[in-house]
Short mmCIF file of C-alpha atoms and ligand atoms in Angstrom, two decimals:
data_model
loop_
_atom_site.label_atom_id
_atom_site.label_comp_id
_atom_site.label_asym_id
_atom_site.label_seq_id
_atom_site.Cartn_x
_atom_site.Cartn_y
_atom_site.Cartn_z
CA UNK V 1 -9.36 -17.42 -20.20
CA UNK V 2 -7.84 -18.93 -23.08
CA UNK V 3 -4.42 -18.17 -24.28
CA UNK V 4 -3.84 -15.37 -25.89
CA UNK V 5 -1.27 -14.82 -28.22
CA UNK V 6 1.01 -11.73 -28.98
CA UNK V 7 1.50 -9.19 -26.04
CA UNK V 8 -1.10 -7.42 -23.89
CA UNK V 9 -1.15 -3.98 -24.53
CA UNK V 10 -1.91 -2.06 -21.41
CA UNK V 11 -2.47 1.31 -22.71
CA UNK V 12 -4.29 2.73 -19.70
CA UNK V 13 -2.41 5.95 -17.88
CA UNK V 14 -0.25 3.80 -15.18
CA UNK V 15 0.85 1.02 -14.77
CA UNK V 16 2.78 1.08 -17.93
CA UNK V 17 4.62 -1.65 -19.98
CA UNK V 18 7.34 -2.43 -18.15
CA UNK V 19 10.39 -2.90 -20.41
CA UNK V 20 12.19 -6.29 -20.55
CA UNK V 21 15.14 -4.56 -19.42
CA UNK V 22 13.35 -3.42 -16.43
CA UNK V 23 12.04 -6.74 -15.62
CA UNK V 24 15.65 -8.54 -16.04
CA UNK V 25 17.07 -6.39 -13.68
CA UNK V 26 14.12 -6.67 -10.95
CA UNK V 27 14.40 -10.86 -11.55
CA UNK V 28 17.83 -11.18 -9.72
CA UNK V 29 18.53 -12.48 -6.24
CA UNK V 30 17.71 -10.05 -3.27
CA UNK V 31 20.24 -8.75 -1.56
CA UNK V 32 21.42 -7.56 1.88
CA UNK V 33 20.21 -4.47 2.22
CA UNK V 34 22.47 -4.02 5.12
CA UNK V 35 25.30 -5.07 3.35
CA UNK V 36 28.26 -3.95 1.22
CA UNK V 37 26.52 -4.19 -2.39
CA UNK V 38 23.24 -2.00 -1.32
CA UNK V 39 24.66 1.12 -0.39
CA UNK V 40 26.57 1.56 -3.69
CA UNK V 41 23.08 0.73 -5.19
CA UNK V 42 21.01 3.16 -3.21
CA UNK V 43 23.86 6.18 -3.84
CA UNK V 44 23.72 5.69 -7.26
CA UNK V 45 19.63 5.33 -7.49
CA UNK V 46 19.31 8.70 -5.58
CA UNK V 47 21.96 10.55 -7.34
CA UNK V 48 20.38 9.59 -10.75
CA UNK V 49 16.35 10.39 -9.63
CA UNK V 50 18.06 13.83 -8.70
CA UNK V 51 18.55 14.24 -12.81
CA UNK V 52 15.15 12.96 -13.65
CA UNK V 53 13.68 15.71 -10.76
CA UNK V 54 16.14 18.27 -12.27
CA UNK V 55 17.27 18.87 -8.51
CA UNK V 56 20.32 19.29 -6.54
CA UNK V 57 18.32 19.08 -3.19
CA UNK V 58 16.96 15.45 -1.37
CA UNK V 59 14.87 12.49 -2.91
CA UNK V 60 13.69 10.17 -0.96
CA UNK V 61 12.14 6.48 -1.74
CA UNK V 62 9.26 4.88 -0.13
CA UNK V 63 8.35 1.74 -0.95
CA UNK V 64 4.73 2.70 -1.41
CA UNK V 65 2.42 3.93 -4.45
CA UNK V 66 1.91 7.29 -5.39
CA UNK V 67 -0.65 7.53 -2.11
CA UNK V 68 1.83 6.78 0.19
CA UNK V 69 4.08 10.12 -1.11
CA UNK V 70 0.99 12.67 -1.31
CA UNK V 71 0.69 11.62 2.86
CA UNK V 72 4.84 11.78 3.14
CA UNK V 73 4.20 15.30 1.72
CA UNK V 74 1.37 16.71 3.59
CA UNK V 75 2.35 15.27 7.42
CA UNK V 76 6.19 16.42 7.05
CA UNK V 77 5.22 19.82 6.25
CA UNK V 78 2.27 20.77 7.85
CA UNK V 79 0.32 20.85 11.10
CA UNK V 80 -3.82 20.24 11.76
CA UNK V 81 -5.81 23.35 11.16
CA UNK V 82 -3.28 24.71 8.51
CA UNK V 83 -4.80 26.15 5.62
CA UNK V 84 -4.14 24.53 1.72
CA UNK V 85 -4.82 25.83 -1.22
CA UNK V 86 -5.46 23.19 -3.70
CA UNK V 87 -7.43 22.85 -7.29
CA UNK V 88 -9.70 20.45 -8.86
CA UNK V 89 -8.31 19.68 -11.99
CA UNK V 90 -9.83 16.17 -11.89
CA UNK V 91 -10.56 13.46 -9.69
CA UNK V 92 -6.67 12.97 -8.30
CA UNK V 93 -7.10 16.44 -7.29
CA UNK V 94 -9.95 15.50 -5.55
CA UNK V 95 -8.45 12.29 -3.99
CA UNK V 96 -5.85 14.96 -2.65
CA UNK V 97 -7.67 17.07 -1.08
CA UNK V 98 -9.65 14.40 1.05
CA UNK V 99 -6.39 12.59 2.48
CA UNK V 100 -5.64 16.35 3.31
CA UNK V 101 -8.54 16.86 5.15
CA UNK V 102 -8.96 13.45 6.54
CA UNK V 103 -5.36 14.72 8.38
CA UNK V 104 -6.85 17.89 9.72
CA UNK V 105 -5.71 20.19 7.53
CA UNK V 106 -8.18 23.00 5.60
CA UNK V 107 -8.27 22.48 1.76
CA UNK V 108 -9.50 25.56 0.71
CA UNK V 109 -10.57 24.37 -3.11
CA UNK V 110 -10.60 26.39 -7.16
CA UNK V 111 -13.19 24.71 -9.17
CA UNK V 112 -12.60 24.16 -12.99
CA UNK V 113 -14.60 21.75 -15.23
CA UNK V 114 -12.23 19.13 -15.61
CA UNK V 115 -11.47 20.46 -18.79
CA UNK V 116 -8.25 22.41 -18.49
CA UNK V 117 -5.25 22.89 -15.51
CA UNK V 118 -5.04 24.33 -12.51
CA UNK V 119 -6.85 27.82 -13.17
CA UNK V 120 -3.80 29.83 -11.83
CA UNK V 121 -5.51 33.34 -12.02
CA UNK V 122 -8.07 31.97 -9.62
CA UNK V 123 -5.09 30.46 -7.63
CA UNK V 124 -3.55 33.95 -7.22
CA UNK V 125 -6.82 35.51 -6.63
CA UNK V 126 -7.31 33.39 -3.49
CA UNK V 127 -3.55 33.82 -2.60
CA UNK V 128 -4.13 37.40 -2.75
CA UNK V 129 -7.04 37.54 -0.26
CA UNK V 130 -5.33 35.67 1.77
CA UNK V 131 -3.34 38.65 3.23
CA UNK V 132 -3.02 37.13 7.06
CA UNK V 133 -0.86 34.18 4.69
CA UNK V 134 -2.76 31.91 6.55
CA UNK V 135 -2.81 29.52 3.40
CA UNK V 136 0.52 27.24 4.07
CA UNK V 137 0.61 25.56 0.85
CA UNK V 138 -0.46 25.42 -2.49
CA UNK V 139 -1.01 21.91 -3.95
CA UNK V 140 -1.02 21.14 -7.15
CA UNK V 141 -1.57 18.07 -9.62
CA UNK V 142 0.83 18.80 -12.79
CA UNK V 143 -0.24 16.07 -14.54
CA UNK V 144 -4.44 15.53 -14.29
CA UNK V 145 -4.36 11.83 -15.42
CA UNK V 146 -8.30 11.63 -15.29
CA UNK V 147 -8.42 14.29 -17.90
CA UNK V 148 -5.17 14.45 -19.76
CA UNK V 149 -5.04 18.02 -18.77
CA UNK V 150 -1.43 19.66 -17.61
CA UNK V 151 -1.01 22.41 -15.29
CA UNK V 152 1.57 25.74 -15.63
CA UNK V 153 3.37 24.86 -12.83
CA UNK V 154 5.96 27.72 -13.89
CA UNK V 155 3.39 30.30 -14.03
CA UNK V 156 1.66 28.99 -10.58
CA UNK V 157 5.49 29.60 -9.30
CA UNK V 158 5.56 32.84 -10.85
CA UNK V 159 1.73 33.82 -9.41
CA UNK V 160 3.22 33.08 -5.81
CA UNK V 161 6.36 34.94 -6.44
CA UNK V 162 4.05 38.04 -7.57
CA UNK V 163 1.94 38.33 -4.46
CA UNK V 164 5.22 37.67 -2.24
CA UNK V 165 3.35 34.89 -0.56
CA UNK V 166 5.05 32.67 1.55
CA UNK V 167 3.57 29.36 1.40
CA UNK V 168 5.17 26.20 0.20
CA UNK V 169 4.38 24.42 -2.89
CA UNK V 170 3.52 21.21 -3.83
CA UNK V 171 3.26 19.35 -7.24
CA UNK V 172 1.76 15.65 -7.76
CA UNK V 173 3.70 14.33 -11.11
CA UNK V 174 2.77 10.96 -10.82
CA UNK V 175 1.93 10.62 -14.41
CA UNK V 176 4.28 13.28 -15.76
CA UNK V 177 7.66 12.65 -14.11
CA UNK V 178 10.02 11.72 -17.04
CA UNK V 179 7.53 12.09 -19.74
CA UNK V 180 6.25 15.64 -19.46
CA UNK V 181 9.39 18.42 -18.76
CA UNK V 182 9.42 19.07 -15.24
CA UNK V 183 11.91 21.17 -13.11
CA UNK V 184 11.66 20.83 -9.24
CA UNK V 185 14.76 23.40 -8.81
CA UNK V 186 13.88 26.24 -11.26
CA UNK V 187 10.46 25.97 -10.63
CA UNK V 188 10.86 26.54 -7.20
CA UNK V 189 8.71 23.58 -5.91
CA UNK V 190 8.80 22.60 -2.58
CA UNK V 191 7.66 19.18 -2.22
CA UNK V 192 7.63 16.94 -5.54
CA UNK V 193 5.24 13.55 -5.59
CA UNK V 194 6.33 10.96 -7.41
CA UNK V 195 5.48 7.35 -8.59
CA UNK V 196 7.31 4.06 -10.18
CA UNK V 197 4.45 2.96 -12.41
CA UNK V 198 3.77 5.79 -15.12
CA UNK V 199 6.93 7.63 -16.81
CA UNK V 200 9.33 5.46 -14.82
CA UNK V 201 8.17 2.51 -16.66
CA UNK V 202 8.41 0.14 -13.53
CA UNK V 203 5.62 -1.88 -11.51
CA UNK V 204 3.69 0.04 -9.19
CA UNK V 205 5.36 -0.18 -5.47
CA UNK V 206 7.74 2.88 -5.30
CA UNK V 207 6.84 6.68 -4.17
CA UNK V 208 9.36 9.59 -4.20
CA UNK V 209 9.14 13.12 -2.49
CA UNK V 210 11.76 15.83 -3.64
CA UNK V 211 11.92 18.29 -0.88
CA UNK V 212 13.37 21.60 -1.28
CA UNK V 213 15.47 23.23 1.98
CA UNK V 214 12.52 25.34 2.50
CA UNK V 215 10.21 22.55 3.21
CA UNK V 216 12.94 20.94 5.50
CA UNK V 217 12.82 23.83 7.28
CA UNK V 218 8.60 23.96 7.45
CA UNK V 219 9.32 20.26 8.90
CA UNK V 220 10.95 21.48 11.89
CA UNK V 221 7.64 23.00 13.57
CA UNK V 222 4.87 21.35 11.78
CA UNK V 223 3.06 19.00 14.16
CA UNK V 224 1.05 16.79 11.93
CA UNK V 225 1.72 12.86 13.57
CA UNK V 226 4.62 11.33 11.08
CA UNK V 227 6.52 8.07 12.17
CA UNK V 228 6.74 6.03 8.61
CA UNK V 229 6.72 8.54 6.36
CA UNK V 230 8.93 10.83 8.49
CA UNK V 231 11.51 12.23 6.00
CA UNK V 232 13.80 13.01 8.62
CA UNK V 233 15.73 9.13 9.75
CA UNK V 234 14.90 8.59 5.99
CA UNK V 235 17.48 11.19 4.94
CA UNK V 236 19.83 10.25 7.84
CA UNK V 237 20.42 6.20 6.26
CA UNK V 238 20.23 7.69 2.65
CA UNK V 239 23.13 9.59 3.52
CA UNK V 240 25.33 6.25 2.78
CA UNK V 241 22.53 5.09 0.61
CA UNK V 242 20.92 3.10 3.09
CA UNK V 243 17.10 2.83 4.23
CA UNK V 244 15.86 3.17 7.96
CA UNK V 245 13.15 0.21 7.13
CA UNK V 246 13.48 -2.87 4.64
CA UNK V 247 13.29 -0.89 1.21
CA UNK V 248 11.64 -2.35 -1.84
CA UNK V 249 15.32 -4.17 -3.06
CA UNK V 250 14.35 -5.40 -6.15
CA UNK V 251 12.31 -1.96 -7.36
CA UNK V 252 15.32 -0.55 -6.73
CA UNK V 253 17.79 -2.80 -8.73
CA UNK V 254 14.53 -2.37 -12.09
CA UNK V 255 14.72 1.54 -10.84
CA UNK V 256 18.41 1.86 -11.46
CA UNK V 257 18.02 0.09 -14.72
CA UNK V 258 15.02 2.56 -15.71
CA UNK V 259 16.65 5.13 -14.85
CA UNK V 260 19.60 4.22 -16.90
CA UNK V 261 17.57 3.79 -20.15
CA UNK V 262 16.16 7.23 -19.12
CA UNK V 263 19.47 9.28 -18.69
CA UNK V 264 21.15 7.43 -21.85
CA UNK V 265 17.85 8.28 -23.80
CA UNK V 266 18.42 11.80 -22.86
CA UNK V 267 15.21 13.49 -20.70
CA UNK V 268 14.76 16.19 -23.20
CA UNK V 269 14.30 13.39 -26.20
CA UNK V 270 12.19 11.59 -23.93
CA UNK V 271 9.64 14.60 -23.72
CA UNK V 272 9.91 15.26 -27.37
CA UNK V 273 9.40 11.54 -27.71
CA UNK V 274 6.06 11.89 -25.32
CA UNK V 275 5.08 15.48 -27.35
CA UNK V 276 5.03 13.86 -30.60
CA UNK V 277 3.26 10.92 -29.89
CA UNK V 278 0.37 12.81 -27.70
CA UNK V 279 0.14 15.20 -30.96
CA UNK V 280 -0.36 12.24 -33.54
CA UNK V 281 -3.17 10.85 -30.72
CA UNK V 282 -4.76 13.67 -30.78
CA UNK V 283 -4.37 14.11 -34.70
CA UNK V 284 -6.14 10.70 -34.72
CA UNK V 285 -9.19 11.52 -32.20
CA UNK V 286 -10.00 14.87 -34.24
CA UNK V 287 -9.98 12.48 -37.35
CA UNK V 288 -12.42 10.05 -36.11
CA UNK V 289 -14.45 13.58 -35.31
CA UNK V 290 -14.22 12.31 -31.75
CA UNK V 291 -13.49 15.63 -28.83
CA UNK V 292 -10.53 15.05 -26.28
CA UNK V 293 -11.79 15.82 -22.87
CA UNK V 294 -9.13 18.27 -22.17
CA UNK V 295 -10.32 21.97 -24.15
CA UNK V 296 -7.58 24.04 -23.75
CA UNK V 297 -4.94 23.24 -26.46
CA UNK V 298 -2.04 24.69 -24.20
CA UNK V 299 -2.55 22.25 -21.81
CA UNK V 300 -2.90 18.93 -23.68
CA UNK V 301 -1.39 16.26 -21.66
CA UNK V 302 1.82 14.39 -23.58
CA UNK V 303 1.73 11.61 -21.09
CA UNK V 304 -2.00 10.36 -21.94
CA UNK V 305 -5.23 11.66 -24.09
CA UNK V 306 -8.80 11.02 -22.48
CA UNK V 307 -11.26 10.90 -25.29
CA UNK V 308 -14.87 11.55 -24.65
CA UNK V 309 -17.35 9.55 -26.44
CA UNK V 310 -20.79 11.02 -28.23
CA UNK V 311 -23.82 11.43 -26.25
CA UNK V 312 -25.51 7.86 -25.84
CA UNK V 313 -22.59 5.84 -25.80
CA UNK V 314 -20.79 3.72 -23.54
CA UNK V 315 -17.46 4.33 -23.04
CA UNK V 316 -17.01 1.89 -20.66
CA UNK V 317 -18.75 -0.75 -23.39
CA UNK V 318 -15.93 0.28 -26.13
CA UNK V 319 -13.67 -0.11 -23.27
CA UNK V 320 -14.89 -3.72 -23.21
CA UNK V 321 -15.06 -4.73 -26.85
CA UNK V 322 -11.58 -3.28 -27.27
CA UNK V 323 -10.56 -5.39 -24.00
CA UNK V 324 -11.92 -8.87 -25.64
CA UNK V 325 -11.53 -8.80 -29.22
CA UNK V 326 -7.97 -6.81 -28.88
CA UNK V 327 -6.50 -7.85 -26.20
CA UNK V 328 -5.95 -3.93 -25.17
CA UNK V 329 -6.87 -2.02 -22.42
CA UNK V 330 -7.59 1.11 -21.63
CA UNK V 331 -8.13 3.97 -19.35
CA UNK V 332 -12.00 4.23 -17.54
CA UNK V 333 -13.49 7.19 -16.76
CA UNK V 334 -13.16 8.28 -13.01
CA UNK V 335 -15.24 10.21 -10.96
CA UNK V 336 -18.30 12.19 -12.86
CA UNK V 337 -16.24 11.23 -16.29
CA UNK V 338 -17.36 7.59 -15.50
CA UNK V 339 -18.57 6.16 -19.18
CA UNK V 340 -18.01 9.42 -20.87
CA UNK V 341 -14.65 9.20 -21.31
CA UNK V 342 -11.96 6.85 -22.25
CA UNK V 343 -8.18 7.24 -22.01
CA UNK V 344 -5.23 6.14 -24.23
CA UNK V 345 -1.85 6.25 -22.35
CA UNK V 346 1.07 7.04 -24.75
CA UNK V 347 3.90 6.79 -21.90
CA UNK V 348 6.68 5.39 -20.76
CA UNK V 349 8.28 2.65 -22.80
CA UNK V 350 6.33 3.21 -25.96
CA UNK V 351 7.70 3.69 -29.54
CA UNK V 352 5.69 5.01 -32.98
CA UNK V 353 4.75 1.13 -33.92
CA UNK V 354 3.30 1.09 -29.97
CA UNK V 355 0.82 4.13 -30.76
CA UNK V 356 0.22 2.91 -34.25
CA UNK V 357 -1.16 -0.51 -32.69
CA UNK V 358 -2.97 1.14 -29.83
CA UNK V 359 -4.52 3.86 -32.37
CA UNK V 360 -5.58 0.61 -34.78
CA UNK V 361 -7.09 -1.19 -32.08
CA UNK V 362 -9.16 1.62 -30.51
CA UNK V 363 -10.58 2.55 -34.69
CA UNK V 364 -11.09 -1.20 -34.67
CA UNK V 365 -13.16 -1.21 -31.66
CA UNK V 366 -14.87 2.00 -32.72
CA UNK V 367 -16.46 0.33 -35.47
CA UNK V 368 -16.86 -2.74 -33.75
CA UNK V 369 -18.65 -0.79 -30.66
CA UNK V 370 -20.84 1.01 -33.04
CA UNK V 371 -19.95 3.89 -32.09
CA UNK V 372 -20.71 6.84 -34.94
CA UNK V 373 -16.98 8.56 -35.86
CA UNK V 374 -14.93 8.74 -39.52
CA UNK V 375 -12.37 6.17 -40.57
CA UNK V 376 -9.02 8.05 -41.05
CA UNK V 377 -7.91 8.39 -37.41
CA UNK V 378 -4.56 5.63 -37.77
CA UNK V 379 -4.36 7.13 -41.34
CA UNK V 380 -3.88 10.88 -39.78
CA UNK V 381 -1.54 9.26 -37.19
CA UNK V 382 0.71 7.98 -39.88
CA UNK V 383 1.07 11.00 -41.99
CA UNK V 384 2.16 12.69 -38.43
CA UNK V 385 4.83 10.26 -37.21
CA UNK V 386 5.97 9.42 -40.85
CA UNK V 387 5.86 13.39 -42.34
CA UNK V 388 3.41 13.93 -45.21
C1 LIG W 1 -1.83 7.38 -10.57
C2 LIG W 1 -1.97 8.70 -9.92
C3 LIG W 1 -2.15 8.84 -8.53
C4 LIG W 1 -2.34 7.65 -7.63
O1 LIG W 1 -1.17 6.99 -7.39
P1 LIG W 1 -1.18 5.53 -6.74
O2 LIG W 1 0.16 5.02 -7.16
O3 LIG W 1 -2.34 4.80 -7.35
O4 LIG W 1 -1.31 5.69 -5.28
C5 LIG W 1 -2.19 10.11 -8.00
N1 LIG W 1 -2.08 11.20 -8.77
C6 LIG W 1 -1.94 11.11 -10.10
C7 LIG W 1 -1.85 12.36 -10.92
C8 LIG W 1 -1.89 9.87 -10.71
O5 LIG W 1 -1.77 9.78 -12.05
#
């Protein structure tokens, strides 16, 4: 391909634009990470992902994508035949649910239509038939990055706390970690999944788990086979900020510099940052008199917006003309949403003048694609981010 000048944009929902600080800290030597320096590093990595979790219990690090730390999850915790409670927000849901039964476990699954969270009176209804408490967890994506839908993890919480039911719970924010407020501690989750390449603003290569003492404890009987993933010699090196394997060294050193830029930010500007940016997106689509995919206005996503095209379009084609005459690129549609949808990520390291270019370039590709919507949409993004 011929050069191309100014940046890529790589608006899809993860990987993210990686910031220049990032990738000046990743582009030093690597060091021992046996030696003096590392542990120092690795303390101060985990002590600082504890603030972005909003927990006092462990983190741990695998130098893995978000994959890896759904499995880490599922085979500490539980053993084959155990019963999981899980629903299909979207098509990460889905993914979820078929690594838990390719383990031997028993997703029991709530249906929605893709179009809003996890349906948490349905949730509780199960929970509440299950009187034996045979279900051992309840899994849970908080961020539904195929739909731009987020789940009430809070009120999920608060459903379990209602019936009295005992079993653990477990929250995939992959693309909502340190863009969309989360709270491991208050809202008593059990297992946190994590990922570098969204909110985090780094490549993809890194997975976390948070784990709460409670599903420490469920690790002490369940039998599922662990060796790699195995939290517990993982805890043991961390302990001096040290690994039990070869971690990712220099994810960690663009980590500690993400995190930085996170913490100095401040986590509650960077969700009001990630609010206000989703609402001007969405101020944009309604403008164009294009639908987002996600229906219920409570759970808009602030980390990402999938739009869904008219009848007899191509998303995938706008995806393409954007792609080539823009030099931008954007979400696909997964799963059933294949060609109906597209999605705009508005995450991570991303400013007003970032959305303003992204928003231009999809109207420009509207028209350019052919496909039938109002001009206005940038227009009805500025009036948001500048005040009327
Ligand atoms: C991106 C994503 C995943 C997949 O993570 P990988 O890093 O690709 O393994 C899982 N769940 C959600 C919600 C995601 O956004």
């Amino acid at each position: 391909m011929s050069h191309r000048p100014g940046r890529h944009f790589l608006q899809i929902p993860g990987p993210t634009n990686v910031p220049d600080q990032v990738l000046r800290a990743i582009d030093n030597p690597t060091i021992d990470h046996r030696g003096p320096e590392f542990g120092a590093l690795g303390l101060r990595v985990l002590g600082n992902l504890r603030r972005i979790f909003k927990t006092e219990g462990d983190v741990v690090i695998y130098p893995a994508s978000g994959t890896g730390a759904w499995e880490a999850a599922l085979v500490n915790t539980l053993s084959a035949g155990d019963r999981v409670l899980m629903c299909r927000t979207g098509w990460f849901a889905t993914l979820w649910q078929e690594m838990a039964q390719r383990l031997g476990l028993m997703p029991q699954f709530v249906e929605t239509d893709w179009r809003r969270g996890a349906d948490v009176d349905a949730l509780a209804a199960a929970l509440a038939a299950d009187k034996a408490h045979a279900i051992r967890a309840v899994c849970v994506v908080h961020n539904e990055t195929s739909t731009g839908c987020t789940s009430r993890i809070a009120a999920v919480r608060a459903a379990m706390d209602a019936l009295g039911h005992p079993a653990l719970l477990m929250v995939d924010t992959i693309s909502s970690l340190a863009s969309i407020d989360y709270r491991h501690d208050e809202w008593g989750v059990d297992v946190t999944v994590a990922g570098s390449q969204k909110g985090l603003m780094l490549p993809p290569g890194l997975s976390f788990n948070a784990i709460s003492a409670k599903a420490r404890e469920a690790g002490k009987s369940a039998k599922l086979p662990r060796s790699y993933w195995d939290w517990g010699p993982m805890l043991a090196a961390n302990a001096t900020g040290y690994f039990p394997f070869t971690p990712s060294t220099n994810l960690l050193f663009g980590l500690d510099a993400a995190l930085a830029m996170l913490l100095d930010e401040g986590l509650e500007n960077v969700f009001a940052r990630h609010d206000r940016h989703a609402e001007a997106t969405r101020r944009a689509v309604s403008a164009w008199g294009l639908e987002t995919q996600c229906a219920e206005p409570r759970e808009y996503s602030s980390s990402l917006t999938a739009v869904r095209v008219p009848e007899g379009h191509s998303a995938d084609a706008l995806r393409t003309v954007i792609l080539e005459k823009y030099n931008m690129s954007l979400g696909n549609g997964l799963g059933p949403l294949k060609d109906r949808v597209f999605r705009i990520g508005h995450l991570g390291d991303f400013s007003d003048l970032s959305l303003l270019g992204t928003l231009g370039g999809v109207e420009m590709g509207l028209r350019a694609a052919g496909i039938p919507h109002r001009r206005g949409g940038v227009q009805a993004a500025v009036d948001r981010l500048a005040g009327n």
